[in-house]
Each structure stands twice: as structure tokens, then as C-alpha cells.
Amino acid sequence: MKKVDIIEKILEIGTFLAFTGLLIVVLLQVVTRFFMPALSFVWTEEASRFLFVYSVAFGAPLAMKRKEFVNVDILTSILPKGVRKFLEILSYLITVILFTVVFLKGIDFAELGVVQKSITMRIPMSIAFSTISITSFFILLYTVLHLFYYLRDIGKTGDNT
């Protein structure tokens, strides 16, 4: 997957920036509430939610690329190789279908947020809602790539090593 390393770097930077922003905003909120109770930043709670959502939106595709999602393989480990291969391919195909639907519906959902504003920061809610499509697109991309490489390796060697 060397050709998509630029995407990985963008996702890593996005995850880092969103999570760092989240830490800074939450720290600001805690410090001002503890040391300066008269000074209140009401926007910090909403900003922390948005930053958390974006850190997940950038981080989840990285987990898919690196195959770091939780996987219960106790059942598949006792199955014959042919069945395991079939289930692996089926899993990739179901994931592709799921995230294609979520991506398309996420675009519709983000369009609803164009006319809505967030309560305290007054930014369009489509900025928050677009994370659904962003995450889905990149998870879909990495799933298709994994499926392609898996099928290619089976075709080349006749065995997935």
C-alpha cells in the first residue's frame, strides 16, 4: 500500500491535530473552571465534542489500514483454510457494502447540516456531520485495497500466507 502513504500521513496529521486540540480545549476548560470560576468558556464543551469526533474520523481509517480493529478469530482459527479464506473475502465484501451505504447516506446527512448552526460556536453542523462520510470513504478505500491484495496473493500463490 505504498501508493496511499500520502493519505496515511494526512490521516495521521489530522488525528494528531484533532486529538491535540481536544487535549488543549479540555485542559483550558478544566483549568478555567478550577482556578477562575468566574471566567467561563461555554464553547469548550462543544469544541471538545467536535474535536473528539474528528480524531475518531481520522483515526478509524488508520486502524482499518493497519488491520488493528478488534477481531474475534477463535471460531475461524479452527475452520479449514478454504472456509477461512471464504469468510475473509465475505467479510471484506460486507464491509465494502456497509461503508458504501454509510458514505452515501453520510453525504445526505451532511447536506442537512448546511442550514443548521452549532449552539455555542455557530459553525455549520455539516462540518461535524461530514465526519461520517470522511471516515466511511477512507475505511472503504482501505478495505477495497485489502481485498484486492488478498485476492491477488491468493491468485499468485494459491495460498494466503
mmCIF file with all atom_site columns, N, CA, C and O in Angstrom, residues 83-115:
data_model
loop_
_atom_site.group_PDB
_atom_site.id
_atom_site.type_symbol
_atom_site.label_atom_id
_atom_site.label_alt_id
_atom_site.label_comp_id
_atom_site.label_asym_id
_atom_site.label_entity_id
_atom_site.label_seq_id
_atom_site.pdbx_PDB_ins_code
_atom_site.Cartn_x
_atom_site.Cartn_y
_atom_site.Cartn_z
_atom_site.occupancy
_atom_site.B_iso_or_equiv
_atom_site.pdbx_formal_charge
_atom_site.auth_seq_id
_atom_site.auth_comp_id
_atom_site.auth_asym_id
_atom_site.auth_atom_id
_atom_site.pdbx_PDB_model_num
ATOM 1   N N  . VAL A 1 83  ? -12.442 -22.460 4.088 1.00 0.00 ? 83  VAL A N  1
ATOM 2   C CA . VAL A 1 83  ? -13.562 -21.770 4.724 1.00 0.00 ? 83  VAL A CA 1
ATOM 3   C C  . VAL A 1 83  ? -13.090 -20.432 5.294 1.00 0.00 ? 83  VAL A C  1
ATOM 4   O O  . VAL A 1 83  ? -13.784 -19.414 5.189 1.00 0.00 ? 83  VAL A O  1
ATOM 5   N N  . ARG A 1 84  ? -11.894 -20.432 5.875 1.00 0.00 ? 84  ARG A N  1
ATOM 6   C CA . ARG A 1 84  ? -11.337 -19.181 6.406 1.00 0.00 ? 84  ARG A CA 1
ATOM 7   C C  . ARG A 1 84  ? -11.155 -18.154 5.300 1.00 0.00 ? 84  ARG A C  1
ATOM 8   O O  . ARG A 1 84  ? -11.472 -16.977 5.472 1.00 0.00 ? 84  ARG A O  1
ATOM 9   N N  . LYS A 1 85  ? -10.645 -18.594 4.157 1.00 0.00 ? 85  LYS A N  1
ATOM 10  C CA . LYS A 1 85  ? -10.463 -17.685 3.020 1.00 0.00 ? 85  LYS A CA 1
ATOM 11  C C  . LYS A 1 85  ? -11.805 -17.125 2.557 1.00 0.00 ? 85  LYS A C  1
ATOM 12  O O  . LYS A 1 85  ? -11.936 -15.929 2.302 1.00 0.00 ? 85  LYS A O  1
ATOM 13  N N  . PHE A 1 86  ? -12.790 -18.005 2.461 1.00 0.00 ? 86  PHE A N  1
ATOM 14  C CA . PHE A 1 86  ? -14.126 -17.578 2.039 1.00 0.00 ? 86  PHE A CA 1
ATOM 15  C C  . PHE A 1 86  ? -14.684 -16.548 3.020 1.00 0.00 ? 86  PHE A C  1
ATOM 16  O O  . PHE A 1 86  ? -15.232 -15.519 2.608 1.00 0.00 ? 86  PHE A O  1
ATOM 17  N N  . LEU A 1 87  ? -14.555 -16.803 4.322 1.00 0.00 ? 87  LEU A N  1
ATOM 18  C CA . LEU A 1 87  ? -15.075 -15.880 5.325 1.00 0.00 ? 87  LEU A CA 1
ATOM 19  C C  . LEU A 1 87  ? -14.326 -14.545 5.302 1.00 0.00 ? 87  LEU A C  1
ATOM 20  O O  . LEU A 1 87  ? -14.927 -13.486 5.510 1.00 0.00 ? 87  LEU A O  1
ATOM 21  N N  . GLU A 1 88  ? -13.019 -14.597 5.034 1.00 0.00 ? 88  GLU A N  1
ATOM 22  C CA . GLU A 1 88  ? -12.233 -13.363 4.934 1.00 0.00 ? 88  GLU A CA 1
ATOM 23  C C  . GLU A 1 88  ? -12.730 -12.505 3.766 1.00 0.00 ? 88  GLU A C  1
ATOM 24  O O  . GLU A 1 88  ? -12.945 -11.298 3.902 1.00 0.00 ? 88  GLU A O  1
ATOM 25  N N  . ILE A 1 89  ? -12.929 -13.143 2.621 1.00 0.00 ? 89  ILE A N  1
ATOM 26  C CA . ILE A 1 89  ? -13.425 -12.426 1.439 1.00 0.00 ? 89  ILE A CA 1
ATOM 27  C C  . ILE A 1 89  ? -14.837 -11.911 1.695 1.00 0.00 ? 89  ILE A C  1
ATOM 28  O O  . ILE A 1 89  ? -15.152 -10.757 1.371 1.00 0.00 ? 89  ILE A O  1
ATOM 29  N N  . LEU A 1 90  ? -15.680 -12.735 2.292 1.00 0.00 ? 90  LEU A N  1
ATOM 30  C CA . LEU A 1 90  ? -17.049 -12.325 2.615 1.00 0.00 ? 90  LEU A CA 1
ATOM 31  C C  . LEU A 1 90  ? -17.042 -11.135 3.573 1.00 0.00 ? 90  LEU A C  1
ATOM 32  O O  . LEU A 1 90  ? -17.814 -10.184 3.404 1.00 0.00 ? 90  LEU A O  1
ATOM 33  N N  . SER A 1 91  ? -16.158 -11.166 4.540 1.00 0.00 ? 91  SER A N  1
ATOM 34  C CA . SER A 1 91  ? -16.044 -10.063 5.497 1.00 0.00 ? 91  SER A CA 1
ATOM 35  C C  . SER A 1 91  ? -15.659 -8.763  4.788 1.00 0.00 ? 91  SER A C  1
ATOM 36  O O  . SER A 1 91  ? -16.240 -7.707  5.056 1.00 0.00 ? 91  SER A O  1
ATOM 37  N N  . TYR A 1 92  ? -14.685 -8.850  3.887 1.00 0.00 ? 92  TYR A N  1
ATOM 38  C CA . TYR A 1 92  ? -14.295 -7.658  3.119 1.00 0.00 ? 92  TYR A CA 1
ATOM 39  C C  . TYR A 1 92  ? -15.464 -7.142  2.275 1.00 0.00 ? 92  TYR A C  1
ATOM 40  O O  . TYR A 1 92  ? -15.715 -5.942  2.221 1.00 0.00 ? 92  TYR A O  1
ATOM 41  N N  . LEU A 1 93  ? -16.181 -8.053  1.621 1.00 0.00 ? 93  LEU A N  1
ATOM 42  C CA . LEU A 1 93  ? -17.294 -7.625  0.760 1.00 0.00 ? 93  LEU A CA 1
ATOM 43  C C  . LEU A 1 93  ? -18.417 -6.979  1.565 1.00 0.00 ? 93  LEU A C  1
ATOM 44  O O  . LEU A 1 93  ? -18.978 -5.956  1.153 1.00 0.00 ? 93  LEU A O  1
ATOM 45  N N  . ILE A 1 94  ? -18.732 -7.553  2.712 1.00 0.00 ? 94  ILE A N  1
ATOM 46  C CA . ILE A 1 94  ? -19.779 -6.975  3.569 1.00 0.00 ? 94  ILE A CA 1
ATOM 47  C C  . ILE A 1 94  ? -19.340 -5.597  4.065 1.00 0.00 ? 94  ILE A C  1
ATOM 48  O O  . ILE A 1 94  ? -20.138 -4.654  4.103 1.00 0.00 ? 94  ILE A O  1
ATOM 49  N N  . THR A 1 95  ? -18.073 -5.469  4.409 1.00 0.00 ? 95  THR A N  1
ATOM 50  C CA . THR A 1 95  ? -17.550 -4.176  4.859 1.00 0.00 ? 95  THR A CA 1
ATOM 51  C C  . THR A 1 95  ? -17.628 -3.139  3.741 1.00 0.00 ? 95  THR A C  1
ATOM 52  O O  . THR A 1 95  ? -18.002 -1.991  3.973 1.00 0.00 ? 95  THR A O  1
ATOM 53  N N  . VAL A 1 96  ? -17.297 -3.545  2.524 1.00 0.00 ? 96  VAL A N  1
ATOM 54  C CA . VAL A 1 96  ? -17.384 -2.633  1.373 1.00 0.00 ? 96  VAL A CA 1
ATOM 55  C C  . VAL A 1 96  ? -18.823 -2.169  1.176 1.00 0.00 ? 96  VAL A C  1
ATOM 56  O O  . VAL A 1 96  ? -19.084 -0.969  0.997 1.00 0.00 ? 96  VAL A O  1
ATOM 57  N N  . ILE A 1 97  ? -19.759 -3.087  1.224 1.00 0.00 ? 97  ILE A N  1
ATOM 58  C CA . ILE A 1 97  ? -21.171 -2.743  1.047 1.00 0.00 ? 97  ILE A CA 1
ATOM 59  C C  . ILE A 1 97  ? -21.629 -1.800  2.160 1.00 0.00 ? 97  ILE A C  1
ATOM 60  O O  . ILE A 1 97  ? -22.257 -0.758  1.904 1.00 0.00 ? 97  ILE A O  1
ATOM 61  N N  . LEU A 1 98  ? -21.306 -2.147  3.405 1.00 0.00 ? 98  LEU A N  1
ATOM 62  C CA . LEU A 1 98  ? -21.720 -1.332  4.546 1.00 0.00 ? 98  LEU A CA 1
ATOM 63  C C  . LEU A 1 98  ? -21.190 0.095   4.434 1.00 0.00 ? 98  LEU A C  1
ATOM 64  O O  . LEU A 1 98  ? -21.945 1.062   4.548 1.00 0.00 ? 98  LEU A O  1
ATOM 65  N N  . PHE A 1 99  ? -19.887 0.230   4.184 1.00 0.00 ? 99  PHE A N  1
ATOM 66  C CA . PHE A 1 99  ? -19.317 1.574   4.179 1.00 0.00 ? 99  PHE A CA 1
ATOM 67  C C  . PHE A 1 99  ? -19.643 2.352   2.912 1.00 0.00 ? 99  PHE A C  1
ATOM 68  O O  . PHE A 1 99  ? -19.584 3.581   2.919 1.00 0.00 ? 99  PHE A O  1
ATOM 69  N N  . THR A 1 100 ? -20.021 1.672   1.849 1.00 0.00 ? 100 THR A N  1
ATOM 70  C CA . THR A 1 100 ? -20.535 2.380   0.677 1.00 0.00 ? 100 THR A CA 1
ATOM 71  C C  . THR A 1 100 ? -21.872 3.033   1.020 1.00 0.00 ? 100 THR A C  1
ATOM 72  O O  . THR A 1 100 ? -22.098 4.212   0.725 1.00 0.00 ? 100 THR A O  1
ATOM 73  N N  . VAL A 1 101 ? -22.743 2.269   1.671 1.00 0.00 ? 101 VAL A N  1
ATOM 74  C CA . VAL A 1 101 ? -24.048 2.803   2.078 1.00 0.00 ? 101 VAL A CA 1
ATOM 75  C C  . VAL A 1 101 ? -23.877 3.933   3.087 1.00 0.00 ? 101 VAL A C  1
ATOM 76  O O  . VAL A 1 101 ? -24.499 5.002   2.960 1.00 0.00 ? 101 VAL A O  1
ATOM 77  N N  . VAL A 1 102 ? -23.019 3.721   4.077 1.00 0.00 ? 102 VAL A N  1
ATOM 78  C CA . VAL A 1 102 ? -22.803 4.753   5.095 1.00 0.00 ? 102 VAL A CA 1
ATOM 79  C C  . VAL A 1 102 ? -22.209 6.014   4.471 1.00 0.00 ? 102 VAL A C  1
ATOM 80  O O  . VAL A 1 102 ? -22.599 7.134   4.817 1.00 0.00 ? 102 VAL A O  1
ATOM 81  N N  . PHE A 1 103 ? -21.285 5.855   3.537 1.00 0.00 ? 103 PHE A N  1
ATOM 82  C CA . PHE A 1 103 ? -20.698 7.007   2.850 1.00 0.00 ? 103 PHE A CA 1
ATOM 83  C C  . PHE A 1 103 ? -21.764 7.806   2.118 1.00 0.00 ? 103 PHE A C  1
ATOM 84  O O  . PHE A 1 103 ? -21.850 9.039   2.260 1.00 0.00 ? 103 PHE A O  1
ATOM 85  N N  . LEU A 1 104 ? -22.596 7.125   1.333 1.00 0.00 ? 104 LEU A N  1
ATOM 86  C CA . LEU A 1 104 ? -23.627 7.821   0.560 1.00 0.00 ? 104 LEU A CA 1
ATOM 87  C C  . LEU A 1 104 ? -24.665 8.480   1.461 1.00 0.00 ? 104 LEU A C  1
ATOM 88  O O  . LEU A 1 104 ? -25.075 9.623   1.227 1.00 0.00 ? 104 LEU A O  1
ATOM 89  N N  . LYS A 1 105 ? -25.085 7.788   2.494 1.00 0.00 ? 105 LYS A N  1
ATOM 90  C CA . LYS A 1 105 ? -26.064 8.364   3.426 1.00 0.00 ? 105 LYS A CA 1
ATOM 91  C C  . LYS A 1 105 ? -25.425 9.473   4.264 1.00 0.00 ? 105 LYS A C  1
ATOM 92  O O  . LYS A 1 105 ? -26.100 10.428  4.660 1.00 0.00 ? 105 LYS A O  1
ATOM 93  N N  . GLY A 1 106 ? -24.133 9.362   4.517 1.00 0.00 ? 106 GLY A N  1
ATOM 94  C CA . GLY A 1 106 ? -23.421 10.407  5.252 1.00 0.00 ? 106 GLY A CA 1
ATOM 95  C C  . GLY A 1 106 ? -23.385 11.714  4.491 1.00 0.00 ? 106 GLY A C  1
ATOM 96  O O  . GLY A 1 106 ? -23.443 12.793  5.090 1.00 0.00 ? 106 GLY A O  1
ATOM 97  N N  . ILE A 1 107 ? -23.280 11.628  3.174 1.00 0.00 ? 107 ILE A N  1
ATOM 98  C CA . ILE A 1 107 ? -23.322 12.841  2.343 1.00 0.00 ? 107 ILE A CA 1
ATOM 99  C C  . ILE A 1 107 ? -24.693 13.501  2.482 1.00 0.00 ? 107 ILE A C  1
ATOM 100 O O  . ILE A 1 107 ? -24.787 14.726  2.656 1.00 0.00 ? 107 ILE A O  1
ATOM 101 N N  . ASP A 1 108 ? -25.748 12.699  2.408 1.00 0.00 ? 108 ASP A N  1
ATOM 102 C CA . ASP A 1 108 ? -27.106 13.242  2.586 1.00 0.00 ? 108 ASP A CA 1
ATOM 103 C C  . ASP A 1 108 ? -27.250 13.903  3.959 1.00 0.00 ? 108 ASP A C  1
ATOM 104 O O  . ASP A 1 108 ? -27.835 14.977  4.093 1.00 0.00 ? 108 ASP A O  1
ATOM 105 N N  . PHE A 1 109 ? -26.708 13.241  4.979 1.00 0.00 ? 109 PHE A N  1
ATOM 106 C CA . PHE A 1 109 ? -26.808 13.761  6.338 1.00 0.00 ? 109 PHE A CA 1
ATOM 107 C C  . PHE A 1 109 ? -26.035 15.074  6.478 1.00 0.00 ? 109 PHE A C  1
ATOM 108 O O  . PHE A 1 109 ? -26.512 16.014  7.122 1.00 0.00 ? 109 PHE A O  1
ATOM 109 N N  . ALA A 1 110 ? -24.855 15.149  5.873 1.00 0.00 ? 110 ALA A N  1
ATOM 110 C CA . ALA A 1 110 ? -24.055 16.376  5.950 1.00 0.00 ? 110 ALA A CA 1
ATOM 111 C C  . ALA A 1 110 ? -24.765 17.532  5.255 1.00 0.00 ? 110 ALA A C  1
ATOM 112 O O  . ALA A 1 110 ? -24.664 18.681  5.688 1.00 0.00 ? 110 ALA A O  1
ATOM 113 N N  . GLU A 1 111 ? -25.489 17.228  4.187 1.00 0.00 ? 111 GLU A N  1
ATOM 114 C CA . GLU A 1 111 ? -26.243 18.280  3.490 1.00 0.00 ? 111 GLU A CA 1
ATOM 115 C C  . GLU A 1 111 ? -27.326 18.872  4.380 1.00 0.00 ? 111 GLU A C  1
ATOM 116 O O  . GLU A 1 111 ? -27.656 20.054  4.267 1.00 0.00 ? 111 GLU A O  1
ATOM 117 N N  . LEU A 1 112 ? -27.889 18.070  5.268 1.00 0.00 ? 112 LEU A N  1
ATOM 118 C CA . LEU A 1 112 ? -28.887 18.586  6.209 1.00 0.00 ? 112 LEU A CA 1
ATOM 119 C C  . LEU A 1 112 ? -28.278 19.619  7.157 1.00 0.00 ? 112 LEU A C  1
ATOM 120 O O  . LEU A 1 112 ? -28.952 20.541  7.594 1.00 0.00 ? 112 LEU A O  1
ATOM 121 N N  . GLY A 1 113 ? -26.991 19.435  7.477 1.00 0.00 ? 113 GLY A N  1
ATOM 122 C CA . GLY A 1 113 ? -26.338 20.317  8.429 1.00 0.00 ? 113 GLY A CA 1
ATOM 123 C C  . GLY A 1 113 ? -25.891 21.646  7.865 1.00 0.00 ? 113 GLY A C  1
ATOM 124 O O  . GLY A 1 113 ? -25.419 22.503  8.611 1.00 0.00 ? 113 GLY A O  1
ATOM 125 N N  . VAL A 1 114 ? -26.039 21.853  6.558 1.00 0.00 ? 114 VAL A N  1
ATOM 126 C CA . VAL A 1 114 ? -25.604 23.113  5.949 1.00 0.00 ? 114 VAL A CA 1
ATOM 127 C C  . VAL A 1 114 ? -26.396 24.285  6.520 1.00 0.00 ? 114 VAL A C  1
ATOM 128 O O  . VAL A 1 114 ? -25.846 25.357  6.765 1.00 0.00 ? 114 VAL A O  1
ATOM 129 N N  . VAL A 1 115 ? -27.667 24.078  6.762 1.00 0.00 ? 115 VAL A N  1
ATOM 130 C CA . VAL A 1 115 ? -28.514 25.177  7.243 1.00 0.00 ? 115 VAL A CA 1
ATOM 131 C C  . VAL A 1 115 ? -28.570 25.248  8.768 1.00 0.00 ? 115 VAL A C  1
ATOM 132 O O  . VAL A 1 115 ? -29.111 26.199  9.316 1.00 0.00 ? 115 VAL A O  1
#
